[in-house]
XYZ file of C-alpha atoms in Angstrom:
525
model
C -77.924 205.092 144.644
C -76.617 205.219 148.232
C -72.994 203.976 148.610
C -73.822 201.545 151.463
C -76.551 199.907 149.411
C -74.163 199.545 146.417
C -71.511 197.883 148.606
C -74.055 195.382 149.982
C -75.047 194.428 146.433
C -71.390 193.842 145.506
C -70.854 191.713 148.590
C -73.860 189.571 147.758
C -72.546 188.990 144.192
C -69.122 187.930 145.477
C -70.708 185.449 147.913
C -72.741 183.862 145.120
C -69.630 183.422 142.902
C -67.669 181.793 145.723
C -70.501 179.326 146.332
C -70.556 178.416 142.629
C -66.801 177.785 142.558
C -66.946 175.598 145.733
C -69.450 173.262 144.069
C -66.970 172.369 141.197
C -65.641 168.788 141.425
C -61.856 168.858 142.334
C -61.205 165.836 140.078
C -61.720 168.048 137.067
C -58.471 169.876 137.889
C -55.061 168.469 136.830
C -51.536 169.642 137.683
C -49.449 171.121 134.888
C -45.709 170.293 134.935
C -46.076 168.743 138.393
C -42.777 166.860 138.271
C -40.710 169.277 136.082
C -38.851 172.500 136.781
C -39.983 175.693 135.207
C -37.277 177.807 133.527
C -36.803 180.119 130.505
C -36.893 178.350 127.157
C -34.747 179.196 124.157
C -36.324 181.180 121.314
C -37.179 179.082 118.287
C -36.124 181.988 116.031
C -33.214 184.389 116.135
C -33.819 187.694 117.936
C -34.439 190.685 115.677
C -32.512 193.861 116.425
C -33.646 197.419 115.892
C -32.004 197.968 112.497
C -32.892 194.504 111.237
C -36.505 195.082 112.146
C -36.333 198.444 110.363
C -34.952 196.712 107.252
C -37.819 194.188 107.286
C -40.332 196.989 107.497
C -38.631 198.981 104.752
C -38.457 195.987 102.392
C -42.243 195.559 102.616
C -42.728 199.039 101.137
C -42.368 198.255 97.426
C -42.556 201.882 96.336
C -39.699 202.904 98.612
C -37.604 199.917 97.512
C -38.066 200.826 93.843
C -37.208 204.454 94.649
C -34.050 203.310 96.453
C -33.019 201.219 93.430
C -33.522 204.189 91.084
C -31.478 206.451 93.380
C -28.727 203.827 93.438
C -28.781 203.637 89.634
C -28.504 207.427 89.378
C -25.598 207.383 91.815
C -23.824 204.624 89.861
C -24.477 206.587 86.670
C -22.794 209.651 88.187
C -19.768 207.619 89.306
C -19.233 205.231 86.395
C -19.966 207.264 83.241
C -17.166 209.854 83.636
C -14.696 207.016 84.254
C -15.519 204.913 81.180
C -16.691 207.600 78.758
C -14.592 208.451 75.710
C -15.074 212.110 76.537
C -14.844 214.378 79.563
C -16.358 217.700 80.576
C -13.440 219.583 79.030
C -14.156 218.038 75.609
C -16.115 220.116 73.109
C -16.583 220.298 69.365
C -18.646 223.290 68.301
C -19.171 221.849 64.818
C -21.500 219.278 66.365
C -23.442 221.789 68.464
C -27.018 220.613 69.087
C -26.375 217.199 67.508
C -29.276 214.880 68.330
C -29.022 211.767 70.546
C -27.585 208.810 68.660
C -26.931 205.156 69.436
C -25.190 202.858 66.980
C -27.234 199.873 68.113
C -30.662 201.513 68.341
C -30.178 203.478 65.112
C -30.580 200.186 63.229
C -34.222 200.190 64.384
C -34.809 203.863 63.619
C -34.466 204.882 67.281
C -31.923 207.463 68.453
C -30.458 207.687 64.966
C -29.286 211.285 65.323
C -31.824 212.665 62.858
C -34.302 215.507 63.136
C -37.300 216.554 61.064
C -37.355 219.958 59.364
C -40.436 221.384 57.722
C -40.824 224.160 55.214
C -37.250 224.348 53.883
C -37.056 226.643 50.867
C -35.269 225.682 47.658
C -32.007 227.375 48.639
C -31.803 225.539 51.986
C -32.712 222.242 50.367
C -29.997 222.650 47.734
C -27.493 223.542 50.442
C -28.062 220.418 52.550
C -28.597 218.136 49.569
C -25.050 218.982 48.433
C -23.635 217.653 51.731
C -23.038 213.868 51.619
C -25.552 212.046 53.846
C -27.161 215.188 55.297
C -30.709 214.558 54.029
C -31.850 211.050 54.914
C -35.459 211.329 53.790
C -37.669 213.707 51.837
C -41.230 213.510 53.105
C -42.728 215.789 50.483
C -42.160 218.836 48.326
C -44.883 221.382 47.673
C -45.335 224.727 46.033
C -46.731 227.857 47.646
C -47.791 230.901 45.646
C -47.440 234.241 47.401
C -47.708 237.685 45.791
C -47.613 236.118 42.348
C -44.455 234.126 43.058
C -44.381 230.352 43.327
C -41.824 228.907 45.686
C -40.997 225.270 46.399
C -40.720 223.990 49.957
C -39.584 220.659 51.407
C -40.314 218.595 54.491
C -37.232 216.494 55.190
C -35.451 214.387 57.785
C -31.849 215.394 58.326
C -28.847 213.711 59.947
C -27.633 216.196 62.559
C -24.102 214.756 62.357
C -23.729 214.636 58.571
C -25.186 218.122 58.089
C -21.979 219.601 59.531
C -20.577 218.931 56.071
C -17.157 220.241 55.146
C -14.604 222.139 57.169
C -11.437 224.064 56.359
C -8.509 222.586 58.274
C -4.944 223.795 58.659
C -2.506 220.878 58.739
C 1.229 220.583 58.927
C 3.046 218.898 56.076
C 3.464 215.758 58.178
C -0.206 215.703 59.197
C -1.260 216.208 55.593
C 0.909 213.371 54.321
C -0.444 211.021 57.005
C -4.010 211.942 56.056
C -3.339 211.230 52.375
C -1.763 207.885 53.331
C -4.904 207.063 55.379
C -7.088 207.791 52.346
C -4.928 205.566 50.187
C -4.988 202.718 52.723
C -8.710 202.759 53.513
C -10.146 204.097 50.249
C -12.178 206.633 52.248
C -12.214 210.179 50.934
C -11.500 212.847 53.547
C -9.969 215.724 51.588
C -12.049 217.407 48.893
C -11.180 220.057 46.296
C -11.041 223.696 47.363
C -13.896 225.970 46.262
C -13.063 228.971 44.115
C -14.354 231.935 46.128
C -14.496 234.092 42.995
C -17.299 231.875 41.715
C -19.485 232.381 44.814
C -22.569 234.299 43.614
C -24.514 234.705 46.874
C -22.962 237.063 49.473
C -24.256 234.847 52.315
C -22.042 232.001 51.075
C -18.743 233.908 50.973
C -17.127 231.917 53.793
C -19.226 228.744 53.638
C -17.131 225.775 52.452
C -20.238 223.624 52.055
C -21.240 225.528 48.935
C -19.183 223.857 46.193
C -21.857 224.073 43.500
C -22.822 226.745 41.015
C -25.730 228.907 42.200
C -27.518 232.194 41.635
C -27.402 235.334 43.779
C -30.135 233.984 46.044
C -28.297 230.716 46.656
C -30.431 228.464 44.483
C -28.367 225.733 42.811
C -27.867 225.732 39.021
C -28.012 222.202 37.624
C -26.650 220.710 34.397
C -28.749 218.991 31.729
C -28.779 215.754 33.757
C -29.993 217.511 36.932
C -26.611 217.311 38.683
C -24.752 219.976 40.590
C -22.082 221.949 38.715
C -18.908 222.319 40.776
C -17.050 225.601 41.259
C -13.717 224.152 42.354
C -10.487 226.030 41.880
C -8.615 225.615 38.642
C -5.530 223.463 39.043
C -2.277 225.388 39.246
C 1.194 224.380 40.209
C 0.915 226.124 43.610
C -2.271 224.474 44.843
C -2.133 220.919 43.509
C -0.878 217.793 45.243
C -1.061 214.572 43.232
C -0.787 210.831 43.784
C -1.460 207.633 41.821
C -4.547 206.064 43.317
C -7.709 208.116 42.740
C -9.250 210.780 40.517
C -11.580 213.647 41.326
C -15.002 213.526 39.684
C -17.076 216.530 38.644
C -18.988 216.476 41.954
C -15.826 216.283 44.054
C -15.935 212.550 44.814
C -13.035 210.198 44.101
C -12.890 207.240 41.717
C -11.268 203.942 42.642
C -8.512 204.207 40.071
C -6.397 206.749 38.243
C -4.696 209.893 39.476
C -5.584 211.417 42.846
C -5.749 215.214 42.794
C -6.045 217.140 46.056
C -6.352 220.890 45.822
C -4.832 222.836 48.692
C -3.394 226.165 49.747
C 0.153 226.799 50.892
C -0.458 229.155 53.811
C 2.960 229.370 55.394
C 6.532 229.689 54.239
C 8.292 226.758 52.575
C 5.002 224.910 52.098
C 5.065 223.358 55.581
C 1.428 224.134 56.426
C -1.575 223.296 54.247
C -5.140 224.501 54.346
C -7.459 221.762 53.092
C -11.195 221.255 52.686
C -12.246 218.039 54.380
C -15.501 216.174 54.990
C -15.619 216.665 58.733
C -17.424 213.437 59.669
C -14.665 211.387 58.021
C -11.906 213.585 59.413
C -13.384 213.143 62.899
C -13.300 209.385 62.434
C -9.699 209.620 61.212
C -8.615 211.680 64.259
C -10.500 209.829 67.018
C -10.728 206.331 65.581
C -14.541 206.240 65.830
C -17.426 208.133 64.302
C -19.157 210.928 66.174
C -21.964 209.411 68.239
C -23.419 210.933 71.419
C -26.076 208.942 73.278
C -27.711 212.002 74.897
C -26.765 214.401 72.107
C -24.683 217.580 72.272
C -25.389 220.968 73.847
C -24.812 224.470 72.472
C -21.126 224.392 73.444
C -20.483 221.158 71.568
C -20.180 219.170 74.814
C -21.394 215.609 75.270
C -24.579 215.851 77.350
C -24.140 212.316 78.734
C -20.750 212.897 80.343
C -21.656 216.451 81.373
C -24.817 215.226 83.093
C -22.928 212.447 84.881
C -20.150 214.811 85.967
C -22.688 217.441 87.010
C -24.659 214.830 88.934
C -21.451 213.724 90.661
C -20.724 217.298 91.718
C -24.321 217.775 92.860
C -24.242 214.521 94.847
C -20.955 215.428 96.523
C -22.272 218.872 97.427
C -25.611 217.472 98.640
C -24.090 214.674 100.740
C -21.527 217.036 102.281
C -24.169 219.594 103.184
C -26.545 216.915 104.518
C -23.910 215.294 106.747
C -22.788 218.630 108.184
C -26.350 219.859 108.729
C -27.390 216.509 110.211
C -24.591 216.565 112.789
C -25.102 220.234 113.699
C -28.892 219.907 113.872
C -28.721 216.700 115.896
C -26.417 218.189 118.518
C -28.229 221.513 118.692
C -31.727 219.989 118.827
C -30.698 217.360 121.408
C -29.401 220.002 123.791
C -32.540 222.099 123.326
C -34.998 219.260 123.767
C -33.254 217.431 126.587
C -32.409 220.313 128.910
C -35.248 222.662 128.009
C -35.891 225.684 130.231
C -33.700 228.761 129.841
C -31.229 226.911 127.642
C -33.985 226.046 125.197
C -35.357 229.596 125.344
C -32.034 231.215 124.427
C -31.196 228.678 121.736
C -34.618 229.032 120.131
C -34.185 232.801 119.849
C -30.929 232.235 117.968
C -32.723 229.829 115.633
C -35.491 232.360 114.983
C -32.971 235.038 114.008
C -31.166 232.755 111.566
C -34.424 231.341 110.195
C -35.666 234.807 109.203
C -32.710 235.304 106.835
C -33.971 234.611 103.264
C -31.841 231.880 101.720
C -31.976 233.378 98.234
C -30.751 236.768 99.452
C -28.056 235.186 101.610
C -26.776 232.966 98.779
C -26.724 235.947 96.408
C -24.724 238.105 98.821
C -22.283 235.287 99.468
C -21.729 234.839 95.733
C -21.167 238.561 95.239
C -18.712 239.124 98.097
C -17.607 235.880 99.749
C -17.047 233.901 96.532
C -14.304 236.288 95.421
C -12.079 235.124 98.268
C -12.864 231.430 98.693
C -14.451 230.465 95.371
C -17.982 229.733 94.150
C -18.323 226.184 95.515
C -17.101 226.850 99.114
C -19.289 229.955 99.223
C -22.303 227.917 98.111
C -21.501 225.225 100.681
C -21.363 227.814 103.460
C -24.717 229.243 102.321
C -26.368 225.835 102.715
C -24.753 225.102 106.071
C -25.448 228.468 107.711
C -29.183 227.804 108.123
C -29.670 224.310 106.685
C -29.391 222.556 110.057
C -32.355 224.443 111.538
C -34.962 221.967 110.253
C -33.075 218.969 111.681
C -32.615 220.784 114.991
C -36.334 221.575 115.223
C -37.407 217.983 114.580
C -34.825 216.637 116.999
C -36.010 219.062 119.687
C -39.630 218.029 119.151
C -38.791 214.330 119.412
C -36.791 214.842 122.600
C -39.685 216.680 124.219
C -41.898 213.779 123.185
C -39.751 210.978 124.620
C -37.789 212.437 127.528
C -40.810 212.104 129.834
C -41.347 208.398 129.132
C -41.074 205.772 131.895
C -37.996 204.079 130.461
C -36.140 207.424 130.562
C -37.123 207.907 134.241
C -35.992 204.346 134.943
C -32.624 204.942 133.275
C -32.121 208.183 135.191
C -33.073 206.448 138.446
C -30.461 203.770 137.794
C -27.814 206.479 137.499
C -27.468 206.770 133.700
C -25.669 209.886 132.569
C -27.235 212.483 130.304
C -25.106 211.411 127.360
C -26.243 207.800 127.709
C -29.879 208.761 128.064
C -29.670 210.985 124.983
C -27.876 208.583 122.654
C -29.033 205.182 123.958
C -32.610 205.779 125.041
C -34.162 208.886 123.481
C -32.333 209.278 120.180
C -33.022 205.748 118.789
C -36.741 206.283 119.271
C -36.590 209.671 117.556
C -34.395 208.408 114.726
C -37.192 207.730 112.243
C -38.349 211.315 111.818
C -34.810 212.699 112.012
C -33.456 210.330 109.355
C -36.330 211.211 107.051
C -35.495 214.893 107.383
C -31.797 214.218 106.795
C -32.459 212.159 103.663
C -34.739 214.831 102.233
C -31.951 217.371 102.666
C -30.093 215.738 99.759
C -32.641 216.432 96.998
C -33.365 219.774 98.636
C -29.746 220.870 98.223
C -29.606 219.652 94.615
C -32.879 221.408 93.836
C -31.703 224.649 95.471
C -28.422 224.541 93.556
C -30.379 223.991 90.335
C -32.632 226.960 91.080
C -29.671 229.216 91.866
C -27.890 228.126 88.685
C -31.058 228.463 86.619
C -31.526 232.033 87.859
C -27.888 232.843 87.134
C -27.029 233.588 90.766
C -24.514 230.746 90.903
C -22.475 229.420 87.993
C -20.544 226.179 88.416
C -19.763 226.037 84.698
C -16.035 225.970 83.975
C -13.889 224.287 81.360
C -13.667 221.168 83.540
C -16.813 221.222 85.723
C -20.540 221.651 85.388
C -23.715 220.944 87.363
C -27.248 219.801 86.664
C -28.632 223.263 87.377
C -26.157 224.855 84.978
C -27.210 222.435 82.235
C -30.859 223.324 82.840
C -30.028 227.014 82.580
C -28.091 226.505 79.346
C -30.876 224.452 77.775
C -33.855 226.708 78.470
C -33.303 228.854 75.374
C -33.551 225.822 73.052
C -36.520 224.118 74.685
C -38.712 224.346 71.568
C -36.027 223.670 68.930
C -33.634 221.211 70.602
C -35.502 219.848 73.650
C -32.962 217.064 74.238
C -30.503 219.638 75.651
C -32.758 220.262 78.662
C -34.739 217.005 78.663
C -32.087 214.729 80.178
C -31.050 217.088 83.028
C -34.735 217.742 83.771
C -35.473 213.994 83.758
C -32.555 213.356 86.101
C -33.553 215.943 88.682
C -37.243 214.972 88.472
C -36.469 211.304 89.138
C -34.140 212.297 91.939
C -36.707 214.485 93.711
C -39.577 211.994 93.388
C -37.507 208.965 94.413
C -35.881 210.689 97.380
C -39.295 211.690 98.720
C -40.582 208.111 98.409
C -37.347 206.752 99.861
C -37.519 209.180 102.790
C -41.116 208.189 103.562
C -40.097 204.531 103.557
C -37.272 205.211 106.000
C -39.610 207.130 108.269
C -42.053 204.239 108.445
C -39.222 201.748 108.982
C -37.363 203.568 111.746
C -40.307 204.995 113.669
C -40.770 202.655 116.662
C -44.401 203.678 117.066
C -45.232 201.772 113.856
C -43.875 198.422 115.075
C -46.385 195.625 114.855
C -48.584 197.506 112.395
C -48.707 197.118 108.646
C -47.452 200.370 107.111
């Protein structure tokens, strides 16, 4: 259509609309606020700031809130447990190695009672553990298997992993021995048991085993009396190895009666009889020494260390390392990426080439080389920290640069520059707050990333933070991998901790991103 014709049509339409408006009765119009002054009115509600608005948005995300609560609980666990625990990382007792998780309260309901099922125990093994007080808590069944013309008996049992430690040979001073005997007399609890006569040991595999106090054959099978009881092989009383008192007597099976003469068989191992070697029931001796019975909520690892306190202490170390690395990388990446994104041009070109060179260095190779050479001078932990910091800020810098390129061309930035705002003010007051959502998400995700990387390095044996007084979650995972099928609790709790941490931090980071990203305001995320 010709342009002149189109303009004439438009003019005709405007004329018709004006005529329609002129025909409206003026009385239908009324003045609004004719006699009052117009001015700004006060808000009925309080103004909402940037961070408050972000908190409202974050609180609507139930998954992120739950994840934040779990992370907080894990952090409190890492801080509180080492403070209030009866033990510390330096504590160990190899006699209780691989003891199962146990809780005094829950054990009443058959949960976390420190027991473990064993299937297919032969007669020799059954006799061995049955001779230890309280070791076998339940016999599920016994059955016979015939192989090559021989019939053997096997047992499926449930065993107390604490009681099965049985007896132990202890060297005590004369004073310690007398105090122990006085404790027995006061409480009526037997701790010291008669010494086994090693000349009566028939099986070579039992030569040094103090748990074998019963008569047995060369294969270790117990020989019973006519009543089906064990026959003891205790030493014969002599003047050199007997200590007596007037409150108990030793029965045939080594237990003590409530009345009569108390006979404790011992060795004099040093001059003048000042040191005694005694055979004691270790569970009772432990209670006598510590004032409480052995009970570990998360169980014990291969070194005899309490998994609960080791996990908490390791988590504390991992958190400290992760937070330190994240703060340093966040600051470095924020500064570096801001300069790149804001100024651009040749500055950005040169700085990006530096980033590309550092980014191409494999982290695993770098961390390994640092541990081989650098750790000798400064230590394992500072060397590991430097490995994380050397290239860890690159991701933050890249996201910051991208966000600055996105926002530095906006109208409000041009307006601020026109009004004379300095570069520093534009960066930190105008551009950075709008880019904060993505940057904070990246910074938060650095924390589980560092913990996961440390765990991988420890698991592979590249880094070892295990000392007499320190440990880490990754080290515990590495130590527990060999017993995954036999004693899964050793690796289960560290694996559960790091799994919860990784999942919750990812959900928490996503919630922060949605809360701090200004582009999501007014929408339901």
